[in-house]
Amino acid sequence: KKREEEERKKKEETLKQNGGSGNLEETNSIPKPSPSRVLPKPSAVTDLDDEDGHKEDLSKKIEEQKKAKEAPKPAGRDNKQKLTNALKFCCLNLPEHKTALNDVLAELKNAANSSYFVLVQSETEQKYIGVYGVNDGDEGEKKGVKIHGTGPDIVLDSQIKSFLRYDIAGRTFVRTTGKTFSATTDAVVTN
């Protein structure tokens, strides 16, 4: 205890020599900003010069940005990242699949569909057969058009035995209750 008190006194003396009050409790507290450190609040939005040197009202620009953020996004969902994970960690996860994985990821990157799915052999043996992009077919029926793989060129809604979603935590496909393509469809098994 004596050693701690001696060290404390030395620190206080050092603080006094350096212009401080010598009180260690004050040095550990957060200093309050002085009036000179407080910046004035802007009174109003003013005009700014744009790149061409013209005056531009900042409030109008802020309103335009808000409207752009509120604009509706296109329908459908892009599940490329989820399928990429499914292919890497479930379907094509072995070292001998590396070439096929790189090929399918390159094709998937260049594809322009809004939603995709993997065709697997069965629910229990989730062996990769192909990747398909979802399109509207004849008479409102959805169809999958092959992007990569050895499966058929087209898979119709009516040919599908079960619809699956990718479970990220379990790194596997899980059956869904759906009977048609939906936002949660990540893989299918055909009849």
CSV table of C-alpha atoms in Angstrom, one decimal:
chain,number,residue,atom,x,y,z
A,1,LYS,CA,0.0,0.0,0.0
A,2,LYS,CA,2.9,2.3,0.8
A,3,ARG,CA,4.4,1.7,-2.6
A,4,GLU,CA,1.1,2.6,-4.3
A,5,GLU,CA,0.8,5.8,-2.3
A,6,GLU,CA,4.3,6.8,-3.2
A,7,GLU,CA,3.7,6.2,-6.9
A,8,ARG,CA,0.5,8.2,-6.7
A,9,LYS,CA,2.3,11.1,-5.0
A,10,LYS,CA,5.0,11.0,-7.7
A,11,LYS,CA,2.3,11.2,-10.5
A,12,GLU,CA,0.6,14.1,-8.8
A,13,GLU,CA,3.9,16.0,-8.5
A,14,THR,CA,4.6,15.3,-12.1
A,15,LEU,CA,1.2,16.6,-13.1
A,16,LYS,CA,1.8,19.8,-11.0
A,17,GLN,CA,5.1,20.4,-12.7
A,18,ASN,CA,3.5,20.0,-16.1
A,19,GLY,CA,0.9,22.6,-15.4
A,20,GLY,CA,-1.9,20.4,-14.1
A,21,SER,CA,-3.8,20.7,-10.8
A,22,GLY,CA,-2.1,17.6,-9.5
A,23,ASN,CA,-5.4,15.8,-8.9
A,24,LEU,CA,-5.4,12.4,-10.6
A,25,GLU,CA,-9.3,12.1,-10.6
A,26,GLU,CA,-9.5,15.2,-12.8
A,27,THR,CA,-7.2,13.7,-15.4
A,28,ASN,CA,-9.3,10.6,-15.8
A,29,SER,CA,-12.5,12.4,-16.4
A,30,ILE,CA,-13.6,13.5,-19.9
A,31,PRO,CA,-13.0,17.2,-20.4
A,32,LYS,CA,-16.0,19.3,-21.2
A,33,PRO,CA,-15.8,21.3,-24.4
A,34,SER,CA,-14.9,24.9,-24.0
A,35,PRO,CA,-17.0,27.5,-25.8
A,36,SER,CA,-14.3,28.0,-28.4
A,37,ARG,CA,-14.4,24.3,-29.3
A,38,VAL,CA,-18.2,24.3,-29.9
A,39,LEU,CA,-19.0,24.8,-33.6
A,40,PRO,CA,-21.9,27.0,-34.5
A,41,LYS,CA,-25.0,25.2,-35.9
A,42,PRO,CA,-25.9,26.0,-39.5
A,43,SER,CA,-28.8,28.4,-39.6
A,44,ALA,CA,-30.3,27.3,-42.9
A,45,VAL,CA,-29.6,25.3,-46.1
A,46,THR,CA,-27.8,27.5,-48.5
A,47,ASP,CA,-27.1,27.5,-52.2
A,48,LEU,CA,-24.0,25.7,-53.3
A,49,ASP,CA,-22.0,25.9,-56.5
A,50,ASP,CA,-22.2,22.7,-58.6
A,51,GLU,CA,-19.5,21.4,-60.9
A,52,ASP,CA,-20.3,23.9,-63.6
A,53,GLY,CA,-20.2,26.9,-61.2
A,54,HIS,CA,-24.0,27.3,-61.2
A,55,LYS,CA,-25.9,27.9,-58.0
A,56,GLU,CA,-27.8,24.9,-56.7
A,57,ASP,CA,-30.3,24.7,-53.9
A,58,LEU,CA,-29.1,22.0,-51.5
A,59,SER,CA,-32.6,21.4,-50.1
A,60,LYS,CA,-33.9,20.5,-53.6
A,61,LYS,CA,-31.0,18.1,-54.0
A,62,ILE,CA,-31.7,16.4,-50.6
A,63,GLU,CA,-35.4,16.0,-51.6
A,64,GLU,CA,-34.3,14.4,-54.9
A,65,GLN,CA,-32.1,11.9,-53.1
A,66,LYS,CA,-34.9,11.0,-50.7
A,67,LYS,CA,-37.2,10.3,-53.6
A,68,ALA,CA,-34.6,8.2,-55.3
A,69,LYS,CA,-34.2,6.1,-52.1
A,70,GLU,CA,-38.0,5.6,-51.8
A,71,ALA,CA,-38.3,4.5,-55.5
A,72,PRO,CA,-39.7,1.0,-55.8
A,73,LYS,CA,-37.2,-1.8,-56.5
A,74,PRO,CA,-37.8,-4.2,-59.3
A,75,ALA,CA,-40.0,-7.3,-58.5
A,76,GLY,CA,-38.3,-10.6,-57.7
A,77,ARG,CA,-35.2,-11.3,-55.8
A,78,ASP,CA,-31.7,-12.0,-56.8
A,79,ASN,CA,-30.5,-15.1,-54.9
A,80,LYS,CA,-27.1,-15.3,-56.6
A,81,GLN,CA,-25.2,-15.0,-53.3
A,82,LYS,CA,-27.3,-17.7,-51.6
A,83,LEU,CA,-26.8,-20.0,-54.5
A,84,THR,CA,-23.1,-19.3,-54.6
A,85,ASN,CA,-22.9,-20.4,-50.9
A,86,ALA,CA,-25.0,-23.5,-51.7
A,87,LEU,CA,-22.8,-24.5,-54.5
A,88,LYS,CA,-19.6,-23.9,-52.5
A,89,PHE,CA,-20.6,-25.6,-49.3
A,90,CYS,CA,-23.2,-28.2,-50.3
A,91,CYS,CA,-23.3,-29.3,-54.0
A,92,LEU,CA,-19.7,-28.7,-55.3
A,93,ASN,CA,-17.8,-28.7,-52.0
A,94,LEU,CA,-15.2,-31.3,-52.8
A,95,PRO,CA,-11.7,-30.6,-54.2
A,96,GLU,CA,-12.4,-32.6,-57.4
A,97,HIS,CA,-15.4,-30.2,-58.1
A,98,LYS,CA,-13.2,-27.0,-58.1
A,99,THR,CA,-13.2,-26.7,-61.9
A,100,ALA,CA,-17.0,-27.2,-62.2
A,101,LEU,CA,-17.6,-24.8,-59.3
A,102,ASN,CA,-15.5,-22.1,-61.0
A,103,ASP,CA,-17.3,-22.6,-64.3
A,104,VAL,CA,-20.8,-22.4,-62.8
A,105,LEU,CA,-19.9,-19.3,-60.7
A,106,ALA,CA,-18.6,-17.6,-63.9
A,107,GLU,CA,-21.9,-18.5,-65.8
A,108,LEU,CA,-24.0,-17.4,-62.8
A,109,LYS,CA,-22.2,-14.0,-62.6
A,110,ASN,CA,-23.0,-13.2,-66.2
A,111,ALA,CA,-26.6,-14.4,-66.1
A,112,ALA,CA,-29.3,-11.8,-66.2
A,113,ASN,CA,-32.3,-13.5,-64.6
A,114,SER,CA,-33.9,-12.2,-61.4
A,115,SER,CA,-34.0,-15.5,-59.6
A,116,TYR,CA,-32.2,-18.8,-59.9
A,117,PHE,CA,-32.3,-22.4,-58.6
A,118,VAL,CA,-30.2,-25.5,-58.5
A,119,LEU,CA,-31.4,-28.8,-59.9
A,120,VAL,CA,-30.3,-31.6,-57.6
A,121,GLN,CA,-30.7,-35.4,-57.9
A,122,SER,CA,-32.8,-36.0,-54.8
A,123,GLU,CA,-33.7,-34.4,-51.5
A,124,THR,CA,-31.4,-36.8,-49.6
A,125,GLU,CA,-28.6,-37.0,-52.1
A,126,GLN,CA,-28.2,-33.4,-53.1
A,127,LYS,CA,-25.9,-34.0,-56.1
A,128,TYR,CA,-25.5,-31.1,-58.5
A,129,ILE,CA,-27.2,-31.5,-61.9
A,130,GLY,CA,-27.4,-27.9,-63.1
A,131,VAL,CA,-28.2,-24.2,-62.4
A,132,TYR,CA,-31.3,-22.6,-63.9
A,133,GLY,CA,-32.7,-19.1,-64.3
A,134,VAL,CA,-36.4,-18.7,-63.6
A,135,ASN,CA,-38.5,-17.2,-66.5
A,136,ASP,CA,-42.2,-16.9,-67.2
A,137,GLY,CA,-43.4,-19.7,-69.5
A,138,ASP,CA,-46.5,-20.2,-71.6
A,139,GLU,CA,-49.9,-19.7,-69.9
A,140,GLY,CA,-48.3,-18.1,-66.8
A,141,GLU,CA,-46.3,-21.3,-65.9
A,142,LYS,CA,-42.8,-20.6,-64.6
A,143,LYS,CA,-39.9,-22.4,-66.2
A,144,GLY,CA,-36.3,-22.9,-65.5
A,145,VAL,CA,-33.8,-22.3,-68.4
A,146,LYS,CA,-30.5,-24.0,-68.0
A,147,ILE,CA,-27.5,-21.8,-67.4
A,148,HIS,CA,-25.0,-24.5,-66.6
A,149,GLY,CA,-24.9,-28.2,-66.0
A,150,THR,CA,-25.9,-31.6,-67.4
A,151,GLY,CA,-29.6,-31.5,-66.8
A,152,PRO,CA,-32.4,-30.8,-69.3
A,153,ASP,CA,-32.4,-27.4,-71.2
A,154,ILE,CA,-35.8,-26.4,-69.7
A,155,VAL,CA,-37.5,-27.5,-66.4
A,156,LEU,CA,-41.2,-26.7,-66.2
A,157,ASP,CA,-43.1,-26.0,-63.0
A,158,SER,CA,-45.2,-29.1,-63.6
A,159,GLN,CA,-42.1,-31.4,-63.8
A,160,ILE,CA,-40.9,-30.6,-60.3
A,161,LYS,CA,-41.4,-33.1,-57.5
A,162,SER,CA,-40.2,-30.9,-54.6
A,163,PHE,CA,-39.1,-27.3,-54.0
A,164,LEU,CA,-36.2,-26.7,-51.6
A,165,ARG,CA,-34.6,-23.7,-49.9
A,166,TYR,CA,-31.0,-23.4,-48.8
A,167,ASP,CA,-30.4,-23.5,-45.1
A,168,ILE,CA,-27.3,-21.4,-44.5
A,169,ALA,CA,-26.6,-22.7,-41.0
A,170,GLY,CA,-27.0,-26.4,-41.9
A,171,ARG,CA,-25.4,-26.0,-45.3
A,172,THR,CA,-28.0,-28.1,-46.9
A,173,PHE,CA,-31.3,-27.9,-48.8
A,174,VAL,CA,-34.5,-28.2,-46.9
A,175,ARG,CA,-37.9,-29.0,-48.4
A,176,THR,CA,-40.5,-26.1,-48.5
A,177,THR,CA,-44.3,-26.5,-48.5
A,178,GLY,CA,-44.6,-24.6,-51.8
A,179,LYS,CA,-46.0,-26.2,-55.0
A,180,THR,CA,-44.6,-23.6,-57.4
A,181,PHE,CA,-41.6,-21.3,-57.7
A,182,SER,CA,-41.4,-18.7,-55.0
A,183,ALA,CA,-39.0,-16.2,-53.5
A,184,THR,CA,-37.7,-19.0,-51.2
A,185,THR,CA,-37.0,-21.6,-54.0
A,186,ASP,CA,-33.2,-22.3,-54.2
A,187,ALA,CA,-33.3,-25.9,-55.5
A,188,VAL,CA,-35.7,-28.4,-57.0
A,189,VAL,CA,-36.0,-32.1,-57.6
A,190,THR,CA,-37.7,-33.3,-60.7
A,191,ASN,CA,-40.0,-36.3,-61.2
